[in-house]
Short mmCIF file of C-alpha atoms in Angstrom, two decimals:
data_model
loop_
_atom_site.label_atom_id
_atom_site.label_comp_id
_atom_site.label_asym_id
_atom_site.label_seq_id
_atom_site.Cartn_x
_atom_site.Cartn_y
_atom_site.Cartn_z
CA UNK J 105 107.23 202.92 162.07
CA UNK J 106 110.46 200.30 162.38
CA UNK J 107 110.93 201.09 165.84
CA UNK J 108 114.66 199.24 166.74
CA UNK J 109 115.69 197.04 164.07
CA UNK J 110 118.90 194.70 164.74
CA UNK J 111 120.73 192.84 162.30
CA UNK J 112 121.62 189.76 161.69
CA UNK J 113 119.27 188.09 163.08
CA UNK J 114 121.72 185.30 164.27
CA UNK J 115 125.01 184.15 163.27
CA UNK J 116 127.45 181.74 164.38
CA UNK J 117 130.67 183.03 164.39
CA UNK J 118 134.52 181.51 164.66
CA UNK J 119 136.23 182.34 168.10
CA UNK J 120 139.05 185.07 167.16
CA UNK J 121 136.59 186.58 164.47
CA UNK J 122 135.40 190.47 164.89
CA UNK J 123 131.65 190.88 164.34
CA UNK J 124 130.14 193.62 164.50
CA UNK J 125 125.99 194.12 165.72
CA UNK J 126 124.03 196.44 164.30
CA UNK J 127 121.06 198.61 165.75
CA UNK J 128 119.55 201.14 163.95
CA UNK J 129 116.12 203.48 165.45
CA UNK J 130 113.57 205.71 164.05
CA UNK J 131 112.73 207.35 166.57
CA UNK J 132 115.00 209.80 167.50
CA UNK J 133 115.96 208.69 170.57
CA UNK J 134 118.22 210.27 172.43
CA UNK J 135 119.76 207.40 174.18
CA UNK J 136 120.78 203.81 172.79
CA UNK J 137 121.89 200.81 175.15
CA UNK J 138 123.28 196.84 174.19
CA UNK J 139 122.01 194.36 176.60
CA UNK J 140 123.01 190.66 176.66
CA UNK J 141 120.55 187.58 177.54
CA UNK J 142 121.68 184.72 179.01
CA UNK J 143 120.19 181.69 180.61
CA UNK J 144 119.66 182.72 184.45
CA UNK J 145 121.05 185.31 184.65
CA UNK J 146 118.25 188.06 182.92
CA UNK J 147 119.52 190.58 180.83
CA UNK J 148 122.74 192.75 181.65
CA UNK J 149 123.99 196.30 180.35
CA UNK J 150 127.07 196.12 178.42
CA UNK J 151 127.42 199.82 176.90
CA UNK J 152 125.40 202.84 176.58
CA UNK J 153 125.08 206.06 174.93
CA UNK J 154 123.03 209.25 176.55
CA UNK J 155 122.91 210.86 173.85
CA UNK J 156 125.38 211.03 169.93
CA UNK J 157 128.71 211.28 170.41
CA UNK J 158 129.03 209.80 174.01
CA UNK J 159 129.32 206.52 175.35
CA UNK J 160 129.31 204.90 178.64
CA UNK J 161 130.40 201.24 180.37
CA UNK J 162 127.58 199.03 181.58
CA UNK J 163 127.82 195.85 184.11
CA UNK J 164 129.77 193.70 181.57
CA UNK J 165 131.19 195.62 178.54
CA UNK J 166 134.82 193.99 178.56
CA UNK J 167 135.62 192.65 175.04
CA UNK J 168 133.11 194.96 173.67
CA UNK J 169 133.12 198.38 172.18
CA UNK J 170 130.60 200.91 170.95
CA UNK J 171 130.56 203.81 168.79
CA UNK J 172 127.51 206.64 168.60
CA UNK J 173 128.39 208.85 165.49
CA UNK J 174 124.60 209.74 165.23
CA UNK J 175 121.71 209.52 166.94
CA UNK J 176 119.99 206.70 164.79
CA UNK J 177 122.92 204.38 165.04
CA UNK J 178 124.53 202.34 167.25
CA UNK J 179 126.90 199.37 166.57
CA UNK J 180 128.43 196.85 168.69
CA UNK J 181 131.29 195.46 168.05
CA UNK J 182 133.73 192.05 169.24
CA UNK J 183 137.15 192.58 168.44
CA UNK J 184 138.06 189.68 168.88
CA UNK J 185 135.35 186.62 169.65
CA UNK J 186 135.74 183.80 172.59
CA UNK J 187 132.55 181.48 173.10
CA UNK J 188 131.33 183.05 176.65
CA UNK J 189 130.14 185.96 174.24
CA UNK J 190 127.57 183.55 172.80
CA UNK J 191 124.34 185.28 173.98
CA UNK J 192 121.17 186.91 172.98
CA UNK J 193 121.86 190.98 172.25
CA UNK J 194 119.66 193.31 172.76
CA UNK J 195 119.51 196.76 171.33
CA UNK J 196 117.35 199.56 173.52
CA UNK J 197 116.26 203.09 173.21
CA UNK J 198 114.91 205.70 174.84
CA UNK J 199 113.85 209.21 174.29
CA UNK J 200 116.31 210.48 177.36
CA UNK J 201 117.68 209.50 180.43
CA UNK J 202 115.16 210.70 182.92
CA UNK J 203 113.41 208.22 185.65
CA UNK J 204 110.20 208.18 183.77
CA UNK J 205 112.04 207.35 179.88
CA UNK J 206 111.06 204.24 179.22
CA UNK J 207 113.03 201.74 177.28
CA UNK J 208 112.31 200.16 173.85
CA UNK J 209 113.55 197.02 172.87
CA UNK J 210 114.86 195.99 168.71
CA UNK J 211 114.17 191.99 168.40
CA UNK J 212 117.23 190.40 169.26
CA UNK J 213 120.82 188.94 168.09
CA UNK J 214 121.30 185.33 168.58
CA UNK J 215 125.02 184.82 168.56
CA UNK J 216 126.79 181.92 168.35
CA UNK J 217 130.63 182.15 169.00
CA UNK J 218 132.15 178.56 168.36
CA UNK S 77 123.80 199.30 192.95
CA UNK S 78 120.80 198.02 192.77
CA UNK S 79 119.45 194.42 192.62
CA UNK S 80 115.97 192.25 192.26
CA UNK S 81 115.20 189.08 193.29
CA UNK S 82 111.86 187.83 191.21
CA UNK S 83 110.15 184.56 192.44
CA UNK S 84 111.42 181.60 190.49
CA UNK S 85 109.57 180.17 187.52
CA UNK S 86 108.80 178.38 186.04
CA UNK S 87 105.01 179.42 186.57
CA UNK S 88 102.12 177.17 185.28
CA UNK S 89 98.71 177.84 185.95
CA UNK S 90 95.23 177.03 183.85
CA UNK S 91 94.00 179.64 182.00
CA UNK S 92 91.45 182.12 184.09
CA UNK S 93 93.27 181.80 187.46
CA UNK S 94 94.81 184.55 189.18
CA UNK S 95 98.23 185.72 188.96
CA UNK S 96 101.13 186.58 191.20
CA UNK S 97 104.30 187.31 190.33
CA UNK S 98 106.81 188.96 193.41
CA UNK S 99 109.63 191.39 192.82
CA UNK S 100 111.34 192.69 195.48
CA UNK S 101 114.17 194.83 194.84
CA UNK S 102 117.29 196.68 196.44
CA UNK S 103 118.07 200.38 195.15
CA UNK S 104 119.63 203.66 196.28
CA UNK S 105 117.20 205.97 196.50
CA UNK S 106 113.29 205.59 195.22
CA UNK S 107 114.02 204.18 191.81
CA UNK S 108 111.44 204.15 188.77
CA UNK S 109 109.95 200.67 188.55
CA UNK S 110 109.03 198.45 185.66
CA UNK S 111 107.53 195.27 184.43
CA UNK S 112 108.65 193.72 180.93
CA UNK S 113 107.26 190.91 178.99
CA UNK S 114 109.33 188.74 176.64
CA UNK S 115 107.42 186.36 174.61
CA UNK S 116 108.43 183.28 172.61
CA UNK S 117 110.79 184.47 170.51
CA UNK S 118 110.81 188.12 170.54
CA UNK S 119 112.64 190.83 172.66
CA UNK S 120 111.13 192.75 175.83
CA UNK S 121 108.56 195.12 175.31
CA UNK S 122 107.17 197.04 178.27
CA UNK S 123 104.16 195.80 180.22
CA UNK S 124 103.49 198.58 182.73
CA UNK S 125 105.72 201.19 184.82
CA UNK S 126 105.31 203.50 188.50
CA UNK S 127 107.39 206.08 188.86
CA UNK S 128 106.50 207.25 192.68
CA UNK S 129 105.79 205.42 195.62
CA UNK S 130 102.06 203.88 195.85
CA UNK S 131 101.84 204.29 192.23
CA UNK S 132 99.73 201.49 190.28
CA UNK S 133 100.66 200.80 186.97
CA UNK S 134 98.09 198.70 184.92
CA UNK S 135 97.71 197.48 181.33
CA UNK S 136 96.33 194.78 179.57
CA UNK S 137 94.58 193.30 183.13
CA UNK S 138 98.22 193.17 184.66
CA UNK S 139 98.66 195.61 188.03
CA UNK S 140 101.81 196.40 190.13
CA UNK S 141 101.78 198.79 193.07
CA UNK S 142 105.12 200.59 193.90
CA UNK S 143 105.53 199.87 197.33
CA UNK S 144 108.03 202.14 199.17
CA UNK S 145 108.07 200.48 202.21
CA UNK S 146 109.00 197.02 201.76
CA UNK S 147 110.46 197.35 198.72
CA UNK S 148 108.11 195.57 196.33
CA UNK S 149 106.74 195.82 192.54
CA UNK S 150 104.63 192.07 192.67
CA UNK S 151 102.56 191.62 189.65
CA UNK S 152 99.37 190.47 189.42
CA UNK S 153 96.35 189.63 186.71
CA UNK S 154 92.91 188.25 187.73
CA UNK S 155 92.40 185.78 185.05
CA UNK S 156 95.15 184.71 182.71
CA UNK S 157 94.96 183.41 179.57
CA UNK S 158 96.82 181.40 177.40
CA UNK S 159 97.93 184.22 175.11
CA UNK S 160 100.19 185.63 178.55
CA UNK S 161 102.13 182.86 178.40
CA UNK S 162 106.08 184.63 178.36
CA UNK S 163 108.49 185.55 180.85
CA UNK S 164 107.96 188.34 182.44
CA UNK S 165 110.68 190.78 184.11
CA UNK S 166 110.70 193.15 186.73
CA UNK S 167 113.40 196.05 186.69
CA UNK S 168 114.18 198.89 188.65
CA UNK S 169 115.61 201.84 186.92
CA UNK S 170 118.90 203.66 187.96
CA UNK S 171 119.39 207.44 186.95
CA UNK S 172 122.33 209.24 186.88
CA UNK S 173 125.20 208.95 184.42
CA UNK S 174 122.63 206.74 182.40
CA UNK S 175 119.11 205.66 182.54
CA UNK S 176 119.75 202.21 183.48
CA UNK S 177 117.72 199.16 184.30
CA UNK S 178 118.67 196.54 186.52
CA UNK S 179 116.39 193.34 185.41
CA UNK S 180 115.96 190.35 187.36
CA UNK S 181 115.94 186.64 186.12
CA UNK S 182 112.70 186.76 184.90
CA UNK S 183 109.78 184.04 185.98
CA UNK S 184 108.50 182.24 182.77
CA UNK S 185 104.80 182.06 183.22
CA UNK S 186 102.88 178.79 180.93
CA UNK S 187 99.24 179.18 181.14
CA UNK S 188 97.45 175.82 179.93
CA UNK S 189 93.54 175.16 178.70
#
């Protein structure tokens, strides 16, 4: 069992460049989520999905967007790529949204926006 | 919303001493509580969770009490070894419109011979 996988694994990217991150889970998870990681400041919710075909805003999703066409998949995408988006991404899932779901974690995207 | 404030790390202790790691937290309501471990390298996986007031959660010799009244999810381990050496998250849960966590900083935890 994969679990979460993410992909790529890191990239450095040109500022002005789209890029899109992908997660994909095994699962079948209800709900997805995109966390970033940054130095001192912990991880923070950027977008979320409950469950396919719905998506939600987190603490920081401007210059992001999201898309949930299934239940497996769930990409995140820059339009358009400034450096302050250089972070660690995160990829979550759980199997719903109720206080006792807990949240599984795909390996990370280091991202590098120059 | 909700907020955490985690003690500051980084954390270095030889390896068979005890552990304690605070979390205090901020929260409407009685939210879900959790503790996550990152190590070297790798994304968060979960360490232990309580879901009700006075609630222990325990695994792999780690504890954490959910305590209602002063607000408080501190982590502790009686002997730590070097293998524990991550950072380690605590993280209240918000429901409604979304199951989401609210993680602090983290406190990075070195545990030497």
């Amino acid at each position: 069992i994969a679990g979460i996988t993410q992909a790529p694994t890191s990239q450095i990217l040109a500022a002005g460049r789209r890029m899109t991150l992908r997660c994909t889970q095994d699962m079948r998870h209800n709900a997805m989520y995109w966390y970033r990681q940054d130095l001192g400041l912990g991880l923070r919710l950027i977008h979320y999905s409950n469950t396919a075909g719905t998506t939600g805003k987190g603490e920081v999703p401007d210059g992001y967007s999201v898309s949930r066409a299934n239940t497996d998949d769930f990409p995140l995408t820059l339009a358009s790529a400034v450096p302050s988006q250089t972070s660690v991404y995160f990829c979550a899932s759980s199997e719903g949204v109720a206080a006792t779901d807990t949240q599984y974690f795909g390996p990370g995207t280091r991202l590098t926006v120059l | 919303g909700n907020s955490v404030t985690q003690m500051e790390g980084p954390v270095t202790l030889s390896e068979e001493a005890f552990l304690t790691i605070n979390c205090t937290y901020t929260a409407t309501g009685y939210p879900s509580l959790f503790w996550y471990v990152q190590y070297p390298g790798e994304g968060l996986q979960l360490l232990l969770k309580a879901t009700k007031a006075d609630d222990k959660g325990s695994n792999k010799g780690f504890e954490a009490t959910y305590r209602k009244e002063t607000t408080s999810f501190h982590l502790e381990k009686g002997s730590v070894q070097v293998s524990d050496s991550a950072v380690y998250f605590c993280a209240p849960l918000l429901t409604g419109g979304g199951n989401k966590l609210t993680f602090g900083t983290g406190t990075q935890l070195k545990v030497e011979l």
